[in-house]
Amino acid sequence: MERSIHKSQSHIHGGFLIPGYPLVGNTFQVLNNPSKTFMDWCTKYKHNTFVIHLGSIPVVIVNSRKDIEYIWSHHPTSLNSRPALHTFHHLISATQGPTIGTTPAGASFRRKRKFLSLCLSAQSLSTENYVSAIEKCSEYVIGNLLTLSESAHVPFPDVSLLRDFQCYVLRCAIMLTYGICLDTQGKDNFLADKIIQTENHIINFRSYISNYQDYLPILRLCPFSNFFQSEARIWKSERDEYINYFQSEFEKGLQNNNLSQSDSILAKILSQRSNAKTLTHQEARSICLTMISAGLDNLGYTMNYIIGQFSSSRRGYRMQEKLFHELLAKSDNNIIQAWNDSVLKIDCDLALAIIQEALRNFSVLPLGLPRLKTKPLRLGNLTIPKDTVLFMNVFSANHDPQYFSSPNYFNPQRWLDEEGKLKGRDSVTHYTFGLGSRKCAGDQLSLREMYSLLCRIVLTFHIGKPRNKKWNMEPDAFRSNLNPAATSIEPKEFRISLRTRQSEGLDELHLFCGCKEKPQNKSH
């Protein structure tokens, strides 16, 4: 009976329908870790691509890499839009507009995407403004970690680095976007916490699955509407407050001819608007919002996962030691040069392999964001009509045993050839940044930020297990997930032990993180 009810509501022909319930469909079956649920259904029903129903809305779930590559890579123009969600687009984004990644296809999306892609191109990322921002922000993190101990020779207490990583991403974003330098451990501590908390809540309103009111319209009516909409309006107001604050501070700096503001992304937007008049005021706000929110949780959680892997076993310890020596070897055994090169160059293949493996194995956005078909498509016997919502099961694709041996095992070596060089994309790749026309425009910035901070942490510290076993990392992403209904995987808190390295030149690095003057290169 369930199947016949769904079939009468659905215009998707030839697809396997997952059994559900009248009116609500599969809603209550997919609330907790939906990505894992879909993987389990692949095994149970022997179908890699199938149709579920959220309310009466049919949604196509694509789990296998083969089908994902066919749909996302070979038909990018027919899958280049996003569904407009009641909660996120009409409530949360009513003032500032949606982020670029959540904007439906159209002229506005193309303008915003084109501008941000130019700002985050490889050429732009190599300019002094971007390099300086990453350099200052990574120094700030290391400096704050060093202050946790009265002496660099005293072991640190067990610590969680998640907030440090989130603040690192936030400081980079605000510095690049507005030219404003936040003191996230000092006077701007409360503001930073507020932004992190607000954006964490708002990203969950982007979830197509856990926000019932988006696909069960009855919940938008009184008395249900107040319950579902009040929280969204609260977080919208919180976001509006700090976005307006940054805009005001930016304008003050610009009036005072502050060089930091003049080199910022927002200054470039205003210049483009005055010269070419291509971006509206709301589109400018959308770009700034994208810079703040895009990697705040995702990059922070991924960096935290890497450090957790380093701390969880002897193998993790050997991995960080190997990385430390490779960084020195690439810099003539000069630790100051290695420190500087970690921002100026991205040429350590092992560091890149560790980052790529973390992006694959952790898959911080396990289900990705929904796509909307703008043209019909046929996949085998399945006919997907226009205006159909599709999900890429990123976690499933990143753990496909046909492409990755021991897919649940954290193994950076799978990204390296026999000579230790990074393999090309044709040999191995992941879909954490998406695929096709909607692939993340900030992937190269994210890689640079992670690379620089990872290298500098390894150059400065030994990372070990926590002294208290209750803070050990849970390596299974789904078991560790504190919020199974959330868009991102939000792992349980774990802590690590840090011990500063003892070798020639490190005292200068410690000084470097606490002063303005850069030490001169000194042989190791």
Short mmCIF file of C-alpha atoms in Angstrom, two decimals:
data_model
loop_
_atom_site.label_atom_id
_atom_site.label_comp_id
_atom_site.label_asym_id
_atom_site.label_seq_id
_atom_site.Cartn_x
_atom_site.Cartn_y
_atom_site.Cartn_z
CA MET A 1 0.00 0.00 0.00
CA GLU A 2 2.83 2.40 0.87
CA ARG A 3 4.51 1.80 -2.47
CA SER A 4 1.28 2.43 -4.42
CA ILE A 5 0.58 5.64 -2.51
CA HIS A 6 4.07 6.91 -3.25
CA LYS A 7 3.92 5.86 -6.86
CA SER A 8 0.74 7.84 -7.39
CA GLN A 9 2.44 10.93 -5.99
CA SER A 10 5.72 10.49 -7.83
CA HIS A 11 6.62 11.38 -11.40
CA ILE A 12 9.93 9.49 -11.18
CA HIS A 13 9.59 6.40 -13.32
CA GLY A 14 11.78 3.31 -13.16
CA GLY A 15 13.33 4.06 -9.78
CA PHE A 16 13.29 1.74 -6.78
CA LEU A 17 11.02 3.24 -4.10
CA ILE A 18 12.04 2.79 -0.47
CA PRO A 19 8.98 1.70 1.55
CA GLY A 20 7.64 4.47 3.76
CA TYR A 21 4.43 5.69 5.39
CA PRO A 22 1.36 7.63 4.23
CA LEU A 23 1.63 11.44 4.32
CA VAL A 24 5.14 11.58 5.83
CA GLY A 25 6.88 9.14 3.47
CA ASN A 26 10.34 8.20 4.78
CA THR A 27 10.69 11.29 6.97
CA PHE A 28 11.06 9.56 10.33
CA GLN A 29 13.28 6.80 8.94
CA VAL A 30 16.10 9.12 7.87
CA LEU A 31 16.46 11.57 10.75
CA ASN A 32 19.62 10.11 12.32
CA ASN A 33 22.76 9.92 10.19
CA PRO A 34 20.80 9.73 6.91
CA SER A 35 23.98 9.06 4.94
CA LYS A 36 24.56 5.83 6.89
CA THR A 37 20.88 4.90 6.61
CA PHE A 38 21.11 5.21 2.83
CA MET A 39 24.24 3.05 2.78
CA ASP A 40 22.42 0.42 4.83
CA TRP A 41 19.48 0.54 2.40
CA CYS A 42 21.87 -0.02 -0.51
CA THR A 43 22.90 -3.28 1.13
CA LYS A 44 19.38 -4.27 2.17
CA TYR A 45 17.57 -3.52 -1.10
CA LYS A 46 20.47 -4.15 -3.53
CA HIS A 47 20.02 -0.77 -5.24
CA ASN A 48 22.68 1.98 -5.33
CA THR A 49 20.30 4.66 -6.57
CA PHE A 50 16.76 4.86 -5.22
CA VAL A 51 13.85 7.17 -4.46
CA ILE A 52 12.67 8.23 -1.01
CA HIS A 53 9.80 10.52 -0.08
CA LEU A 54 9.97 13.44 2.33
CA GLY A 55 6.30 14.07 2.86
CA SER A 56 4.93 13.69 -0.66
CA ILE A 57 8.11 15.03 -2.30
CA PRO A 58 10.17 12.41 -4.17
CA VAL A 59 13.94 12.68 -3.68
CA VAL A 60 16.56 10.70 -5.60
CA ILE A 61 19.45 9.36 -3.49
CA VAL A 62 22.63 8.50 -5.42
CA ASN A 63 25.15 6.39 -3.50
CA SER A 64 27.65 4.85 -5.93
CA ARG A 65 30.64 6.71 -7.35
CA LYS A 66 29.80 5.42 -10.82
CA ASP A 67 26.29 6.92 -10.81
CA ILE A 68 27.50 10.11 -9.10
CA GLU A 69 30.17 10.69 -11.74
CA TYR A 70 27.67 10.07 -14.54
CA ILE A 71 25.07 12.49 -13.19
CA TRP A 72 27.21 15.20 -11.58
CA SER A 73 30.18 15.22 -13.99
CA HIS A 74 28.61 14.35 -17.33
CA HIS A 75 25.43 16.40 -16.92
CA PRO A 76 26.57 19.47 -14.95
CA THR A 77 24.31 21.99 -16.69
CA SER A 78 21.19 19.96 -15.92
CA LEU A 79 22.08 19.76 -12.22
CA ASN A 80 23.20 23.31 -11.49
CA SER A 81 20.52 24.56 -9.11
CA ARG A 82 19.48 24.25 -5.48
CA PRO A 83 15.97 23.77 -4.12
CA ALA A 84 14.63 26.84 -2.31
CA LEU A 85 13.80 25.86 1.27
CA HIS A 86 11.14 27.63 3.31
CA THR A 87 13.18 27.89 6.52
CA PHE A 88 16.61 28.72 5.15
CA HIS A 89 15.77 30.83 2.10
CA HIS A 90 12.60 32.61 3.27
CA LEU A 91 13.31 33.04 6.99
CA ILE A 92 17.05 32.82 7.72
CA SER A 93 18.16 34.52 4.48
CA ALA A 94 15.45 37.18 4.33
CA THR A 95 17.86 40.02 5.25
CA GLN A 96 21.35 39.06 4.07
CA GLY A 97 20.31 36.73 1.27
CA PRO A 98 21.48 33.11 0.90
CA THR A 99 25.11 32.11 0.63
CA ILE A 100 26.41 31.52 -2.89
CA GLY A 101 26.34 27.76 -2.46
CA THR A 102 22.65 27.77 -1.51
CA THR A 103 21.53 30.26 -4.18
CA PRO A 104 19.28 28.72 -6.87
CA ALA A 105 20.54 28.87 -10.46
CA GLY A 106 20.12 32.18 -12.25
CA ALA A 107 21.83 35.43 -13.17
CA SER A 108 22.46 36.42 -9.54
CA PHE A 109 24.14 33.10 -8.76
CA ARG A 110 26.36 33.39 -11.84
CA ARG A 111 27.46 36.94 -10.94
CA LYS A 112 28.30 36.03 -7.36
CA ARG A 113 30.00 32.77 -8.26
CA LYS A 114 32.11 34.42 -10.97
CA PHE A 115 33.28 37.20 -8.66
CA LEU A 116 34.17 34.90 -5.76
CA SER A 117 35.91 32.42 -8.07
CA LEU A 118 38.18 35.24 -9.26
CA CYS A 119 38.89 36.28 -5.67
CA LEU A 120 39.76 32.70 -4.70
CA SER A 121 41.67 31.71 -7.84
CA ALA A 122 45.17 30.25 -7.58
CA GLN A 123 46.59 33.56 -8.79
CA SER A 124 44.72 35.56 -6.14
CA LEU A 125 45.66 33.16 -3.35
CA SER A 126 49.35 33.67 -4.10
CA THR A 127 49.14 37.46 -3.60
CA GLU A 128 50.56 39.13 -0.51
CA ASN A 129 47.15 39.92 0.98
CA TYR A 130 46.06 36.28 1.14
CA VAL A 131 49.48 34.94 2.17
CA SER A 132 49.75 37.53 4.92
CA ALA A 133 46.30 36.69 6.31
CA ILE A 134 47.06 32.96 6.54
CA GLU A 135 50.50 33.69 7.99
CA LYS A 136 49.19 35.98 10.73
CA CYS A 137 46.26 33.74 11.63
CA SER A 138 48.37 30.58 11.88
CA GLU A 139 50.96 32.42 14.01
CA TYR A 140 48.13 33.55 16.27
CA VAL A 141 46.95 29.97 16.83
CA ILE A 142 50.45 28.66 17.62
CA GLY A 143 51.14 31.61 19.90
CA ASN A 144 47.98 30.97 21.90
CA LEU A 145 48.78 27.28 22.24
CA LEU A 146 52.24 28.12 23.56
CA THR A 147 50.72 30.32 26.28
CA LEU A 148 48.87 27.31 27.71
CA SER A 149 52.09 26.43 29.50
CA GLU A 150 54.25 28.68 31.65
CA SER A 151 57.27 27.21 29.93
CA ALA A 152 57.79 25.54 26.56
CA HIS A 153 59.48 22.68 28.47
CA VAL A 154 56.44 21.85 30.63
CA PRO A 155 53.83 19.38 29.31
CA PHE A 156 50.51 20.93 28.41
CA PRO A 157 47.24 19.82 30.01
CA ASP A 158 44.90 17.76 27.84
CA VAL A 159 43.31 20.19 25.40
CA SER A 160 40.68 20.30 22.68
CA LEU A 161 41.80 22.30 19.66
CA LEU A 162 38.42 22.52 17.92
CA ARG A 163 37.72 26.10 18.95
CA ASP A 164 41.26 27.13 17.97
CA PHE A 165 40.68 25.71 14.50
CA GLN A 166 37.26 27.33 14.16
CA CYS A 167 38.67 30.69 15.25
CA TYR A 168 41.53 30.28 12.79
CA VAL A 169 39.08 29.88 9.91
CA LEU A 170 36.97 32.76 11.22
CA ARG A 171 39.95 35.13 11.59
CA CYS A 172 41.13 34.33 8.06
CA ALA A 173 37.64 34.92 6.67
CA ILE A 174 37.07 38.24 8.45
CA MET A 175 40.56 39.49 7.60
CA LEU A 176 40.20 38.64 3.90
CA THR A 177 36.60 39.81 3.58
CA TYR A 178 36.55 42.99 5.67
CA GLY A 179 40.20 43.70 6.44
CA ILE A 180 39.41 43.40 10.15
CA CYS A 181 41.71 41.51 12.53
CA LEU A 182 39.80 39.74 15.30
CA ASP A 183 41.39 38.96 18.66
CA THR A 184 39.41 35.76 19.19
CA GLN A 185 41.25 34.86 22.42
CA GLY A 186 41.05 38.40 23.82
CA LYS A 187 38.69 41.32 23.34
CA ASP A 188 36.73 39.59 20.56
CA ASN A 189 36.36 36.30 22.42
CA PHE A 190 32.61 36.68 22.99
CA LEU A 191 31.98 37.84 19.42
CA ALA A 192 33.88 34.85 18.02
CA ASP A 193 31.91 32.41 20.17
CA LYS A 194 28.68 34.07 19.10
CA ILE A 195 29.53 33.75 15.39
CA ILE A 196 30.63 30.11 15.73
CA GLN A 197 27.48 29.21 17.65
CA THR A 198 25.16 31.10 15.31
CA GLU A 199 26.63 29.71 12.10
CA ASN A 200 26.57 26.20 13.58
CA HIS A 201 22.83 26.51 14.18
CA ILE A 202 22.14 28.15 10.83
CA ILE A 203 23.97 25.50 8.80
CA ASN A 204 21.53 22.98 10.25
CA PHE A 205 18.63 24.99 8.84
CA ARG A 206 20.15 24.19 5.43
CA SER A 207 19.36 20.53 6.04
CA TYR A 208 16.72 19.37 3.60
CA ILE A 209 15.83 16.40 5.80
CA SER A 210 15.63 17.52 9.43
CA ASN A 211 13.52 20.66 8.88
CA TYR A 212 10.06 19.12 8.61
CA GLN A 213 8.35 22.40 7.81
CA ASP A 214 10.20 22.55 4.49
CA TYR A 215 8.35 19.56 3.07
CA LEU A 216 5.35 19.16 5.41
CA PRO A 217 3.54 22.46 4.66
CA ILE A 218 0.96 21.93 7.42
CA LEU A 219 3.70 22.71 9.94
CA ARG A 220 3.92 26.26 8.57
CA LEU A 221 0.38 26.94 9.78
CA CYS A 222 -0.60 28.10 13.25
CA PRO A 223 -0.09 26.90 15.92
CA PHE A 224 2.87 24.90 14.55
CA SER A 225 4.50 27.84 12.77
CA ASN A 226 5.56 29.67 15.94
CA PHE A 227 7.33 26.58 17.22
CA PHE A 228 9.27 25.96 14.00
CA GLN A 229 9.92 29.57 12.98
CA SER A 230 10.83 31.27 16.25
CA GLU A 231 14.25 29.62 16.54
CA ALA A 232 15.08 30.43 12.92
CA ARG A 233 14.24 34.09 13.50
CA ILE A 234 16.40 34.21 16.63
CA TRP A 235 19.50 33.00 14.79
CA LYS A 236 18.72 35.24 11.82
CA SER A 237 18.73 38.26 14.17
CA GLU A 238 22.02 37.16 15.73
CA ARG A 239 23.61 36.87 12.29
CA ASP A 240 22.23 40.23 11.13
CA GLU A 241 23.79 41.89 14.17
CA TYR A 242 27.39 40.83 13.52
CA ILE A 243 27.16 41.18 9.73
CA ASN A 244 26.01 44.78 10.23
CA TYR A 245 28.81 45.30 12.78
CA PHE A 246 31.49 44.13 10.35
CA GLN A 247 30.00 46.28 7.60
CA SER A 248 30.13 49.33 9.87
CA GLU A 249 33.72 48.66 10.98
CA PHE A 250 34.76 48.14 7.38
CA GLU A 251 33.26 51.48 6.32
CA LYS A 252 35.05 53.27 9.17
CA GLY A 253 38.38 51.76 8.15
CA LEU A 254 37.80 52.64 4.51
CA GLN A 255 37.07 56.25 5.39
CA ASN A 256 40.35 56.37 7.34
CA ASN A 257 42.23 54.97 4.31
CA ASN A 258 43.14 51.83 6.24
CA LEU A 259 45.19 49.63 3.91
CA SER A 260 43.68 46.41 5.34
CA GLN A 261 40.18 47.51 4.39
CA SER A 262 41.34 48.76 0.98
CA ASP A 263 42.74 45.32 0.07
CA SER A 264 39.72 43.35 1.28
CA ILE A 265 37.21 41.41 -0.78
CA LEU A 266 34.45 43.84 0.18
CA ALA A 267 36.53 46.75 -1.12
CA LYS A 268 36.89 44.90 -4.43
CA ILE A 269 33.13 44.38 -4.52
CA LEU A 270 32.47 48.07 -3.98
CA SER A 271 35.00 48.95 -6.66
CA GLN A 272 33.36 46.55 -9.09
CA ARG A 273 29.94 47.93 -8.27
CA SER A 274 31.06 51.49 -8.88
CA ASN A 275 32.83 50.64 -12.14
CA ALA A 276 30.73 47.90 -13.70
CA LYS A 277 27.63 47.91 -11.51
CA THR A 278 27.36 44.16 -11.75
CA LEU A 279 26.70 43.27 -8.10
CA THR A 280 23.74 44.48 -6.07
CA HIS A 281 23.94 45.41 -2.40
CA GLN A 282 22.32 42.11 -1.38
CA GLU A 283 24.68 40.14 -3.63
CA ALA A 284 27.62 41.85 -1.92
CA ARG A 285 26.20 40.83 1.46
CA SER A 286 25.75 37.28 0.18
CA ILE A 287 29.42 37.05 -0.85
CA CYS A 288 30.61 38.32 2.55
CA LEU A 289 28.28 35.89 4.30
CA THR A 290 29.61 33.03 2.19
CA MET A 291 33.18 33.82 3.23
CA ILE A 292 32.23 33.77 6.92
CA SER A 293 30.05 30.69 7.00
CA ALA A 294 31.38 28.38 4.28
CA GLY A 295 34.28 26.66 6.06
CA LEU A 296 33.74 27.59 9.68
CA ASP A 297 32.55 24.20 10.91
CA ASN A 298 33.68 22.06 8.00
CA LEU A 299 37.35 23.05 7.91
CA GLY A 300 37.55 23.23 11.71
CA TYR A 301 36.14 19.73 12.16
CA THR A 302 38.44 18.32 9.46
CA MET A 303 41.56 19.83 11.05
CA ASN A 304 40.40 18.49 14.40
CA TYR A 305 40.04 15.04 12.85
CA ILE A 306 43.63 15.13 11.55
CA ILE A 307 45.00 16.02 14.98
CA GLY A 308 42.86 13.28 16.49
CA GLN A 309 44.38 10.75 14.10
CA PHE A 310 47.87 11.91 15.09
CA SER A 311 47.03 11.42 18.77
CA SER A 312 45.23 8.09 18.64
CA SER A 313 48.04 5.58 18.02
CA ARG A 314 51.76 4.97 17.58
CA ARG A 315 51.09 5.02 13.86
CA GLY A 316 49.76 8.56 14.21
CA TYR A 317 52.88 9.55 16.12
CA ARG A 318 55.12 8.07 13.41
CA MET A 319 53.07 9.90 10.78
CA GLN A 320 53.63 13.32 12.37
CA GLU A 321 57.32 12.61 12.89
CA LYS A 322 57.68 11.66 9.24
CA LEU A 323 55.91 14.87 8.25
CA PHE A 324 58.19 16.92 10.54
CA HIS A 325 61.33 15.51 8.92
CA GLU A 326 59.96 15.89 5.39
CA LEU A 327 59.18 19.55 6.05
CA LEU A 328 62.74 20.10 7.28
CA ALA A 329 64.24 18.17 4.37
CA LYS A 330 62.41 20.41 1.88
CA SER A 331 63.85 23.48 3.63
CA ASP A 332 67.53 22.54 3.92
CA ASN A 333 67.00 21.46 7.54
CA ASN A 334 66.30 25.09 8.43
CA ILE A 335 63.27 25.19 10.70
CA ILE A 336 62.71 28.93 10.21
CA GLN A 337 62.69 28.43 6.46
CA ALA A 338 60.31 25.47 6.87
CA TRP A 339 58.03 27.69 8.96
CA ASN A 340 58.00 30.40 6.30
CA ASP A 341 57.65 27.92 3.43
CA SER A 342 54.54 26.44 5.04
CA VAL A 343 52.69 29.58 3.97
CA LEU A 344 54.63 30.54 0.84
CA LYS A 345 54.61 27.08 -0.74
CA ILE A 346 52.32 24.07 -0.83
CA ASP A 347 54.84 21.47 -1.88
CA CYS A 348 54.99 18.81 0.84
CA ASP A 349 53.23 15.81 -0.68
CA LEU A 350 52.83 13.99 2.63
CA ALA A 351 51.05 16.96 4.22
CA LEU A 352 48.73 17.19 1.22
CA ALA A 353 48.08 13.43 1.36
CA ILE A 354 47.16 13.66 5.06
CA ILE A 355 44.72 16.49 4.33
CA GLN A 356 43.16 14.71 1.35
CA GLU A 357 42.74 11.49 3.33
CA ALA A 358 41.08 13.39 6.20
CA LEU A 359 38.71 15.08 3.76
CA ARG A 360 37.86 11.66 2.31
CA ASN A 361 37.68 9.54 5.43
CA PHE A 362 35.91 12.03 7.69
CA SER A 363 33.59 13.45 4.97
CA VAL A 364 32.38 16.30 7.18
CA LEU A 365 29.30 16.89 4.98
CA PRO A 366 28.31 13.24 4.55
CA LEU A 367 25.26 13.94 2.42
CA GLY A 368 26.36 17.11 0.70
CA LEU A 369 23.79 19.75 -0.20
CA PRO A 370 20.76 18.95 -2.38
CA ARG A 371 20.76 19.63 -6.10
CA LEU A 372 17.75 20.49 -8.24
CA LYS A 373 17.39 19.12 -11.77
CA THR A 374 16.84 21.85 -14.35
CA LYS A 375 16.57 19.37 -17.23
CA PRO A 376 15.31 15.76 -17.41
CA LEU A 377 17.84 12.93 -17.25
CA ARG A 378 17.81 9.19 -17.82
CA LEU A 379 19.96 6.81 -15.76
CA GLY A 380 19.42 3.23 -16.88
CA ASN A 381 15.72 2.53 -16.32
CA LEU A 382 15.38 5.57 -14.09
CA THR A 383 13.88 8.72 -15.62
CA ILE A 384 14.57 11.82 -13.51
CA PRO A 385 12.33 14.73 -14.53
CA LYS A 386 13.01 18.44 -14.27
CA ASP A 387 12.63 20.00 -10.79
CA THR A 388 13.57 16.77 -9.00
CA VAL A 389 15.73 16.99 -5.86
CA LEU A 390 18.84 14.78 -5.80
CA PHE A 391 21.31 13.99 -3.04
CA MET A 392 24.88 12.82 -3.49
CA ASN A 393 25.80 10.46 -0.67
CA VAL A 394 29.31 11.86 -0.25
CA PHE A 395 30.26 9.52 2.58
CA SER A 396 29.23 6.47 0.55
CA ALA A 397 31.17 7.62 -2.52
CA ASN A 398 34.24 8.45 -0.42
CA HIS A 399 34.14 4.96 1.13
CA ASP A 400 33.31 2.93 -1.96
CA PRO A 401 35.28 -0.34 -1.59
CA GLN A 402 35.54 -0.66 -5.37
CA TYR A 403 37.69 2.49 -5.42
CA PHE A 404 39.34 2.46 -1.97
CA SER A 405 40.86 -0.60 -0.33
CA SER A 406 40.01 -0.72 3.40
CA PRO A 407 37.89 2.44 2.93
CA ASN A 408 37.30 3.04 6.66
CA TYR A 409 41.04 3.01 7.42
CA PHE A 410 42.85 6.34 7.64
CA ASN A 411 45.70 5.83 5.18
CA PRO A 412 47.35 8.91 3.59
CA GLN A 413 49.64 6.59 1.60
CA ARG A 414 46.76 5.84 -0.78
CA TRP A 415 47.26 9.36 -2.18
CA LEU A 416 51.00 8.87 -2.83
CA ASP A 417 52.82 6.94 -5.53
CA GLU A 418 55.83 4.68 -4.95
CA GLU A 419 58.15 7.71 -4.93
CA GLY A 420 56.07 9.53 -2.33
CA LYS A 421 54.64 12.01 -4.82
CA LEU A 422 50.99 13.03 -4.76
CA LYS A 423 48.93 11.11 -7.32
CA GLY A 424 46.90 12.94 -9.94
CA ARG A 425 43.14 13.37 -9.75
CA ASP A 426 42.70 10.68 -12.39
CA SER A 427 44.14 8.12 -9.97
CA VAL A 428 42.35 9.00 -6.74
CA THR A 429 39.90 11.70 -5.66
CA HIS A 430 37.15 12.45 -3.16
CA TYR A 431 33.88 14.36 -3.38
CA THR A 432 34.01 16.28 -0.11
CA PHE A 433 34.13 19.60 -1.99
CA GLY A 434 31.36 18.45 -4.31
CA LEU A 435 31.45 17.78 -8.02
CA GLY A 436 30.41 19.48 -11.23
CA SER A 437 29.15 23.03 -11.72
CA ARG A 438 28.39 23.53 -8.02
CA LYS A 439 31.71 22.34 -6.65
CA CYS A 440 32.94 24.46 -3.75
CA ALA A 441 34.60 27.65 -5.06
CA GLY A 442 36.74 27.93 -1.94
CA ASP A 443 38.39 24.51 -2.04
CA GLN A 444 41.86 25.90 -2.81
CA LEU A 445 41.64 28.47 0.00
CA SER A 446 40.58 25.71 2.40
CA LEU A 447 43.52 23.54 1.35
CA ARG A 448 45.96 26.42 1.84
CA GLU A 449 44.58 27.22 5.27
CA MET A 450 44.72 23.60 6.41
CA TYR A 451 48.17 23.02 4.91
CA SER A 452 49.78 26.05 6.57
CA LEU A 453 48.32 25.42 10.01
CA LEU A 454 48.98 21.67 9.92
CA CYS A 455 52.63 22.17 8.98
CA ARG A 456 53.18 24.84 11.62
CA ILE A 457 51.59 22.75 14.36
CA VAL A 458 53.79 19.76 13.47
CA LEU A 459 56.89 21.97 13.33
CA THR A 460 56.14 23.24 16.85
CA PHE A 461 54.56 20.36 18.79
CA HIS A 462 54.51 16.64 19.41
CA ILE A 463 50.87 15.50 19.47
CA GLY A 464 50.00 12.60 21.76
CA LYS A 465 47.17 10.76 23.47
CA PRO A 466 45.36 12.53 26.30
CA ARG A 467 46.57 11.64 29.75
CA ASN A 468 42.97 10.97 30.78
CA LYS A 469 41.57 8.11 28.69
CA LYS A 470 38.03 9.48 28.84
CA TRP A 471 39.12 12.09 26.26
CA ASN A 472 40.28 9.55 23.67
CA MET A 473 39.01 10.18 20.15
CA GLU A 474 36.18 8.00 18.79
CA PRO A 475 37.40 7.26 15.24
CA ASP A 476 34.01 6.20 13.82
CA ALA A 477 32.40 9.35 12.41
CA PHE A 478 28.81 8.18 12.86
CA ARG A 479 29.24 6.81 16.39
CA SER A 480 30.98 10.04 17.32
CA ASN A 481 28.31 12.30 15.83
CA LEU A 482 26.68 14.37 18.58
CA ASN A 483 23.97 15.69 16.26
CA PRO A 484 22.95 12.92 13.84
CA ALA A 485 20.28 15.12 12.23
CA ALA A 486 22.73 17.94 11.47
CA THR A 487 24.16 18.84 8.06
CA SER A 488 27.76 18.37 9.24
CA ILE A 489 29.22 15.58 11.35
CA GLU A 490 29.70 17.15 14.79
CA PRO A 491 32.03 14.79 16.68
CA LYS A 492 32.10 14.29 20.42
CA GLU A 493 34.74 16.32 22.17
CA PHE A 494 38.12 14.67 22.44
CA ARG A 495 41.36 16.05 23.77
CA ILE A 496 45.04 15.58 23.06
CA SER A 497 48.33 16.19 24.82
CA LEU A 498 50.81 18.66 23.35
CA ARG A 499 54.53 18.80 23.98
CA THR A 500 56.72 21.45 22.43
CA ARG A 501 59.56 20.16 20.31
CA GLN A 502 63.13 20.60 21.50
CA SER A 503 65.49 21.41 18.66
CA GLU A 504 67.65 24.27 17.47
CA GLY A 505 65.71 27.21 16.12
CA LEU A 506 62.44 26.46 17.91
CA ASP A 507 63.00 29.19 20.49
CA GLU A 508 62.96 31.65 17.62
CA LEU A 509 59.64 30.25 16.42
CA HIS A 510 58.20 30.72 19.90
CA LEU A 511 59.42 34.31 19.84
CA PHE A 512 58.05 34.73 16.34
CA CYS A 513 54.52 33.86 17.47
CA GLY A 514 54.63 36.48 20.18
CA CYS A 515 56.28 39.45 18.46
CA LYS A 516 56.04 41.46 15.28
CA GLU A 517 59.60 41.06 14.07
CA LYS A 518 60.46 38.04 11.98
CA PRO A 519 63.63 36.13 12.90
CA GLN A 520 66.29 35.74 10.28
CA ASN A 521 66.98 32.30 8.80
CA LYS A 522 69.33 30.26 10.94
CA SER A 523 70.78 26.87 10.07
CA HIS A 524 69.25 23.93 11.91
#
